Amino acid sequence: MKYREIWKVYSKVFDLTTLNVLEELKEDKFILEDLSIISEGKEAVVCRSGDKAIKIYKIMNISYKRQIKYLEADPRIRSFPKTQVGVIYTWVKKEFKNLRKMFKSLISVPAPYVYKKNVLVMEFIGDEEPAPLLHEVIDKLEDKEKVFFDIVEEYRKIYHKARLVHGDFSEYNLLYYKGKIYVIDVSQSIP
């Protein structure tokens, strides 16, 4: 990544509050190594720190009004601040709780560790490089039928064991690592 690109990402994500949260997580030993950016989306940047993935939601998120609809549709959330910051903090809490519920239901998701404000810490899936998204490797897979049935089984477990519906289940929210499917981006999941 070139310095200009790094600064573009840095200025959108690493505001003073986020830097303070990251410092607290470092003090609490959740972050032990420097952060390296592994992906950037519209709503968040995912960084790696050793065996952990750090998902940092952008406070200046242009789609936060869309997130309000998902939060209002979730019966587990009774009320939340409708400010941009309040929505983002509630969204991160929701993703953490969904991850934890799925993890406890033995669904293949990154293990959730902790969340604070707009930062979510979870297990890093991959080796030196992050595990690829399914859409990046689907054409190279030898046993597509097995992968298909593995995906169906993970979704069945999400629905029947965790009692959730993943709101954005697609090949863009599935990782493929060592012959196994991992479900990610579970913030839109609702009961």
PDB file of C-alpha atoms in Angstrom:
ATOM      1  CA  MET A   1       0.000   0.000   0.000  1.00  0.00           C
ATOM      2  CA  LYS A   2       1.336   3.423  -0.895  1.00  0.00           C
ATOM      3  CA  TYR A   3       1.561   6.161   1.742  1.00  0.00           C
ATOM      4  CA  ARG A   4      -1.226   8.168   0.100  1.00  0.00           C
ATOM      5  CA  GLU A   5      -3.551   5.140   0.266  1.00  0.00           C
ATOM      6  CA  ILE A   6      -2.542   4.444   3.868  1.00  0.00           C
ATOM      7  CA  TRP A   7      -3.300   8.030   4.856  1.00  0.00           C
ATOM      8  CA  LYS A   8      -6.658   7.904   3.043  1.00  0.00           C
ATOM      9  CA  VAL A   9      -7.657   4.857   5.120  1.00  0.00           C
ATOM     10  CA  TYR A  10      -5.998   6.158   8.288  1.00  0.00           C
ATOM     11  CA  SER A  11      -7.815   9.496   8.235  1.00  0.00           C
ATOM     12  CA  LYS A  12     -11.226   7.800   7.805  1.00  0.00           C
ATOM     13  CA  VAL A  13     -10.766   5.281  10.598  1.00  0.00           C
ATOM     14  CA  PHE A  14      -8.222   6.293  13.214  1.00  0.00           C
ATOM     15  CA  ASP A  15      -9.831   9.261  14.950  1.00  0.00           C
ATOM     16  CA  LEU A  16      -8.809  10.156  18.512  1.00  0.00           C
ATOM     17  CA  THR A  17     -11.534   8.023  20.141  1.00  0.00           C
ATOM     18  CA  THR A  18     -10.563   4.987  18.076  1.00  0.00           C
ATOM     19  CA  LEU A  19      -6.873   5.484  18.857  1.00  0.00           C
ATOM     20  CA  ASN A  20      -7.727   5.620  22.573  1.00  0.00           C
ATOM     21  CA  VAL A  21      -9.796   2.413  22.290  1.00  0.00           C
ATOM     22  CA  LEU A  22      -6.922   0.675  20.501  1.00  0.00           C
ATOM     23  CA  GLU A  23      -4.549   1.822  23.235  1.00  0.00           C
ATOM     24  CA  GLU A  24      -6.894   0.408  25.914  1.00  0.00           C
ATOM     25  CA  LEU A  25      -7.083  -2.901  24.027  1.00  0.00           C
ATOM     26  CA  LYS A  26      -3.295  -2.932  23.867  1.00  0.00           C
ATOM     27  CA  GLU A  27      -3.089  -2.355  27.631  1.00  0.00           C
ATOM     28  CA  ASP A  28      -5.619  -5.181  28.142  1.00  0.00           C
ATOM     29  CA  LYS A  29      -3.374  -7.465  26.012  1.00  0.00           C
ATOM     30  CA  PHE A  30      -5.918  -7.950  23.213  1.00  0.00           C
ATOM     31  CA  ILE A  31      -3.541  -6.236  20.803  1.00  0.00           C
ATOM     32  CA  LEU A  32       0.021  -7.505  21.097  1.00  0.00           C
ATOM     33  CA  GLU A  33       1.485  -6.559  17.714  1.00  0.00           C
ATOM     34  CA  ASP A  34       1.287  -3.610  15.341  1.00  0.00           C
ATOM     35  CA  LEU A  35      -1.832  -3.391  13.203  1.00  0.00           C
ATOM     36  CA  SER A  36      -1.663  -4.100   9.488  1.00  0.00           C
ATOM     37  CA  ILE A  37      -4.661  -3.354   7.289  1.00  0.00           C
ATOM     38  CA  ILE A  38      -5.976  -6.476   5.534  1.00  0.00           C
ATOM     39  CA  SER A  39      -9.230  -5.154   4.050  1.00  0.00           C
ATOM     40  CA  GLU A  40     -11.330  -2.042   3.749  1.00  0.00           C
ATOM     41  CA  GLY A  41     -15.045  -1.874   3.105  1.00  0.00           C
ATOM     42  CA  LYS A  42     -17.622   0.906   3.063  1.00  0.00           C
ATOM     43  CA  GLU A  43     -18.365   0.552   6.765  1.00  0.00           C
ATOM     44  CA  ALA A  44     -15.184  -0.808   8.333  1.00  0.00           C
ATOM     45  CA  VAL A  45     -11.500  -1.562   8.058  1.00  0.00           C
ATOM     46  CA  VAL A  46     -10.151  -4.930   9.191  1.00  0.00           C
ATOM     47  CA  CYS A  47      -6.626  -5.060  10.556  1.00  0.00           C
ATOM     48  CA  ARG A  48      -4.477  -7.905  11.745  1.00  0.00           C
ATOM     49  CA  SER A  49      -2.531  -8.024  14.978  1.00  0.00           C
ATOM     50  CA  GLY A  50      -0.906 -11.440  15.375  1.00  0.00           C
ATOM     51  CA  ASP A  51      -3.620 -14.078  15.740  1.00  0.00           C
ATOM     52  CA  LYS A  52      -6.385 -11.477  16.041  1.00  0.00           C
ATOM     53  CA  ALA A  53      -8.474  -9.581  13.512  1.00  0.00           C
ATOM     54  CA  ILE A  54      -9.420  -6.072  14.583  1.00  0.00           C
ATOM     55  CA  LYS A  55     -12.541  -4.738  12.850  1.00  0.00           C
ATOM     56  CA  ILE A  56     -12.745  -0.966  13.154  1.00  0.00           C
ATOM     57  CA  TYR A  57     -16.028   0.587  12.106  1.00  0.00           C
ATOM     58  CA  LYS A  58     -15.749   3.996  10.497  1.00  0.00           C
ATOM     59  CA  ILE A  59     -17.438   6.632  12.624  1.00  0.00           C
ATOM     60  CA  MET A  60     -18.043   8.745   9.533  1.00  0.00           C
ATOM     61  CA  ASN A  61     -20.026   5.927   7.965  1.00  0.00           C
ATOM     62  CA  ILE A  62     -22.291   7.071   5.157  1.00  0.00           C
ATOM     63  CA  SER A  63     -24.556   4.022   5.427  1.00  0.00           C
ATOM     64  CA  TYR A  64     -25.387   4.426   9.116  1.00  0.00           C
ATOM     65  CA  LYS A  65     -29.010   5.373   8.282  1.00  0.00           C
ATOM     66  CA  ARG A  66     -29.418   1.975   6.611  1.00  0.00           C
ATOM     67  CA  GLN A  67     -28.048   0.369   9.775  1.00  0.00           C
ATOM     68  CA  ILE A  68     -30.788   2.065  11.806  1.00  0.00           C
ATOM     69  CA  LYS A  69     -33.398  -0.009   9.926  1.00  0.00           C
ATOM     70  CA  TYR A  70     -31.622  -3.252  10.845  1.00  0.00           C
ATOM     71  CA  LEU A  71     -31.303  -2.190  14.480  1.00  0.00           C
ATOM     72  CA  GLU A  72     -34.980  -1.216  14.686  1.00  0.00           C
ATOM     73  CA  ALA A  73     -35.968  -4.575  13.150  1.00  0.00           C
ATOM     74  CA  ASP A  74     -34.055  -6.514  15.810  1.00  0.00           C
ATOM     75  CA  PRO A  75     -36.373  -7.356  18.737  1.00  0.00           C
ATOM     76  CA  ARG A  76     -33.355  -7.804  21.036  1.00  0.00           C
ATOM     77  CA  ILE A  77     -32.548  -4.106  20.786  1.00  0.00           C
ATOM     78  CA  ARG A  78     -35.091  -2.055  22.694  1.00  0.00           C
ATOM     79  CA  SER A  79     -33.554   1.373  22.238  1.00  0.00           C
ATOM     80  CA  PHE A  80     -30.345   2.976  21.058  1.00  0.00           C
ATOM     81  CA  PRO A  81     -29.067   6.492  20.376  1.00  0.00           C
ATOM     82  CA  LYS A  82     -29.974   7.547  16.823  1.00  0.00           C
ATOM     83  CA  THR A  83     -26.792   9.602  16.446  1.00  0.00           C
ATOM     84  CA  GLN A  84     -24.156   8.446  13.995  1.00  0.00           C
ATOM     85  CA  VAL A  85     -21.802   7.436  16.826  1.00  0.00           C
ATOM     86  CA  GLY A  86     -24.603   5.779  18.815  1.00  0.00           C
ATOM     87  CA  VAL A  87     -25.678   3.714  15.815  1.00  0.00           C
ATOM     88  CA  ILE A  88     -22.107   2.558  15.115  1.00  0.00           C
ATOM     89  CA  TYR A  89     -21.484   1.569  18.757  1.00  0.00           C
ATOM     90  CA  THR A  90     -24.782  -0.356  18.853  1.00  0.00           C
ATOM     91  CA  TRP A  91     -23.928  -2.020  15.535  1.00  0.00           C
ATOM     92  CA  VAL A  92     -20.561  -3.244  16.866  1.00  0.00           C
ATOM     93  CA  LYS A  93     -22.205  -4.583  20.035  1.00  0.00           C
ATOM     94  CA  LYS A  94     -24.789  -6.376  17.877  1.00  0.00           C
ATOM     95  CA  GLU A  95     -22.123  -7.960  15.679  1.00  0.00           C
ATOM     96  CA  PHE A  96     -20.194  -9.124  18.751  1.00  0.00           C
ATOM     97  CA  LYS A  97     -23.304 -10.683  20.311  1.00  0.00           C
ATOM     98  CA  ASN A  98     -24.249 -12.379  17.024  1.00  0.00           C
ATOM     99  CA  LEU A  99     -20.713 -13.757  16.658  1.00  0.00           C
ATOM    100  CA  ARG A 100     -20.735 -14.998  20.245  1.00  0.00           C
ATOM    101  CA  LYS A 101     -24.136 -16.660  19.831  1.00  0.00           C
ATOM    102  CA  MET A 102     -23.034 -18.362  16.614  1.00  0.00           C
ATOM    103  CA  PHE A 103     -19.686 -19.402  18.102  1.00  0.00           C
ATOM    104  CA  LYS A 104     -21.423 -20.953  21.123  1.00  0.00           C
ATOM    105  CA  SER A 105     -23.756 -22.744  18.682  1.00  0.00           C
ATOM    106  CA  LEU A 106     -20.689 -24.346  17.034  1.00  0.00           C
ATOM    107  CA  ILE A 107     -21.034 -22.395  13.814  1.00  0.00           C
ATOM    108  CA  SER A 108     -17.761 -21.775  11.976  1.00  0.00           C
ATOM    109  CA  VAL A 109     -17.190 -18.093  12.703  1.00  0.00           C
ATOM    110  CA  PRO A 110     -14.128 -16.242  13.981  1.00  0.00           C
ATOM    111  CA  ALA A 111     -14.037 -16.527  17.776  1.00  0.00           C
ATOM    112  CA  PRO A 112     -15.164 -13.187  19.248  1.00  0.00           C
ATOM    113  CA  TYR A 113     -12.962 -11.788  22.028  1.00  0.00           C
ATOM    114  CA  VAL A 114     -14.093  -8.289  22.956  1.00  0.00           C
ATOM    115  CA  TYR A 115     -15.668  -5.117  21.615  1.00  0.00           C
ATOM    116  CA  LYS A 116     -15.289  -1.512  22.677  1.00  0.00           C
ATOM    117  CA  LYS A 117     -17.083   1.414  21.082  1.00  0.00           C
ATOM    118  CA  ASN A 118     -16.408   1.044  17.318  1.00  0.00           C
ATOM    119  CA  VAL A 119     -13.796  -1.739  17.584  1.00  0.00           C
ATOM    120  CA  LEU A 120     -14.388  -5.504  17.507  1.00  0.00           C
ATOM    121  CA  VAL A 121     -11.596  -7.993  18.265  1.00  0.00           C
ATOM    122  CA  MET A 122     -11.947 -11.537  16.960  1.00  0.00           C
ATOM    123  CA  GLU A 123      -9.917 -14.510  15.783  1.00  0.00           C
ATOM    124  CA  PHE A 124      -7.836 -14.033  12.634  1.00  0.00           C
ATOM    125  CA  ILE A 125      -8.635 -16.740  10.074  1.00  0.00           C
ATOM    126  CA  GLY A 126      -5.642 -17.497   7.862  1.00  0.00           C
ATOM    127  CA  ASP A 127      -1.910 -18.132   7.905  1.00  0.00           C
ATOM    128  CA  GLU A 128       0.484 -15.399   6.844  1.00  0.00           C
ATOM    129  CA  GLU A 129      -2.250 -14.060   4.584  1.00  0.00           C
ATOM    130  CA  PRO A 130      -5.928 -13.772   5.509  1.00  0.00           C
ATOM    131  CA  ALA A 131      -8.197 -16.590   4.352  1.00  0.00           C
ATOM    132  CA  PRO A 132      -9.713 -15.742   0.964  1.00  0.00           C
ATOM    133  CA  LEU A 133     -13.352 -14.920   0.461  1.00  0.00           C
ATOM    134  CA  LEU A 134     -15.251 -17.754  -1.182  1.00  0.00           C
ATOM    135  CA  HIS A 135     -15.921 -15.706  -4.321  1.00  0.00           C
ATOM    136  CA  GLU A 136     -12.143 -15.379  -4.825  1.00  0.00           C
ATOM    137  CA  VAL A 137     -11.522 -19.141  -4.907  1.00  0.00           C
ATOM    138  CA  ILE A 138     -14.795 -20.738  -6.015  1.00  0.00           C
ATOM    139  CA  ASP A 139     -13.558 -21.400  -9.565  1.00  0.00           C
ATOM    140  CA  LYS A 140     -10.429 -23.163  -8.253  1.00  0.00           C
ATOM    141  CA  LEU A 141     -12.202 -25.557  -5.875  1.00  0.00           C
ATOM    142  CA  GLU A 142     -12.120 -29.218  -6.810  1.00  0.00           C
ATOM    143  CA  ASP A 143     -15.136 -30.439  -4.847  1.00  0.00           C
ATOM    144  CA  LYS A 144     -17.710 -27.679  -5.295  1.00  0.00           C
ATOM    145  CA  GLU A 145     -20.535 -30.012  -4.275  1.00  0.00           C
ATOM    146  CA  LYS A 146     -18.954 -30.633  -0.858  1.00  0.00           C
ATOM    147  CA  VAL A 147     -18.417 -26.893  -0.375  1.00  0.00           C
ATOM    148  CA  PHE A 148     -22.054 -26.279  -1.310  1.00  0.00           C
ATOM    149  CA  PHE A 149     -23.294 -28.772   1.286  1.00  0.00           C
ATOM    150  CA  ASP A 150     -20.898 -27.316   3.893  1.00  0.00           C
ATOM    151  CA  ILE A 151     -22.383 -23.869   3.243  1.00  0.00           C
ATOM    152  CA  VAL A 152     -25.930 -25.202   3.547  1.00  0.00           C
ATOM    153  CA  GLU A 153     -24.986 -26.927   6.820  1.00  0.00           C
ATOM    154  CA  GLU A 154     -23.512 -23.721   8.280  1.00  0.00           C
ATOM    155  CA  TYR A 155     -26.664 -21.808   7.365  1.00  0.00           C
ATOM    156  CA  ARG A 156     -28.835 -24.568   8.817  1.00  0.00           C
ATOM    157  CA  LYS A 157     -26.919 -24.267  12.090  1.00  0.00           C
ATOM    158  CA  ILE A 158     -27.262 -20.473  12.069  1.00  0.00           C
ATOM    159  CA  TYR A 159     -31.022 -20.824  11.702  1.00  0.00           C
ATOM    160  CA  HIS A 160     -31.725 -23.857  13.891  1.00  0.00           C
ATOM    161  CA  LYS A 161     -29.032 -23.655  16.588  1.00  0.00           C
ATOM    162  CA  ALA A 162     -28.313 -19.934  16.922  1.00  0.00           C
ATOM    163  CA  ARG A 163     -31.889 -19.046  15.948  1.00  0.00           C
ATOM    164  CA  LEU A 164     -30.689 -16.254  13.682  1.00  0.00           C
ATOM    165  CA  VAL A 165     -31.064 -15.292  10.041  1.00  0.00           C
ATOM    166  CA  HIS A 166     -27.886 -13.918   8.444  1.00  0.00           C
ATOM    167  CA  GLY A 167     -28.943 -10.708   6.737  1.00  0.00           C
ATOM    168  CA  ASP A 168     -26.237 -10.771   4.055  1.00  0.00           C
ATOM    169  CA  PHE A 169     -25.316 -14.411   3.409  1.00  0.00           C
ATOM    170  CA  SER A 170     -23.286 -14.618   0.201  1.00  0.00           C
ATOM    171  CA  GLU A 171     -19.915 -15.695  -1.188  1.00  0.00           C
ATOM    172  CA  TYR A 172     -18.639 -12.259  -0.137  1.00  0.00           C
ATOM    173  CA  ASN A 173     -19.267 -13.053   3.554  1.00  0.00           C
ATOM    174  CA  LEU A 174     -17.822 -16.555   3.587  1.00  0.00           C
ATOM    175  CA  LEU A 175     -14.142 -17.337   4.034  1.00  0.00           C
ATOM    176  CA  TYR A 176     -12.609 -20.549   2.708  1.00  0.00           C
ATOM    177  CA  TYR A 177      -9.661 -21.786   4.744  1.00  0.00           C
ATOM    178  CA  LYS A 178      -8.090 -25.254   4.767  1.00  0.00           C
ATOM    179  CA  GLY A 179     -11.165 -26.869   3.244  1.00  0.00           C
ATOM    180  CA  LYS A 180     -13.561 -25.216   5.680  1.00  0.00           C
ATOM    181  CA  ILE A 181     -16.176 -22.460   5.359  1.00  0.00           C
ATOM    182  CA  TYR A 182     -16.197 -19.585   7.883  1.00  0.00           C
ATOM    183  CA  VAL A 183     -19.126 -17.186   8.142  1.00  0.00           C
ATOM    184  CA  ILE A 184     -18.244 -13.510   8.612  1.00  0.00           C
ATOM    185  CA  ASP A 185     -19.974 -10.125   8.696  1.00  0.00           C
ATOM    186  CA  VAL A 186     -22.811 -11.218  10.951  1.00  0.00           C
ATOM    187  CA  SER A 187     -23.900  -7.753  12.109  1.00  0.00           C
ATOM    188  CA  GLN A 188     -27.094  -7.836  10.017  1.00  0.00           C
ATOM    189  CA  SER A 189     -28.227 -11.140  11.542  1.00  0.00           C
ATOM    190  CA  ILE A 190     -31.546 -11.018  13.371  1.00  0.00           C
ATOM    191  CA  PRO A 191     -33.709 -13.574  15.219  1.00  0.00           C
TER     192      PRO A 191
END
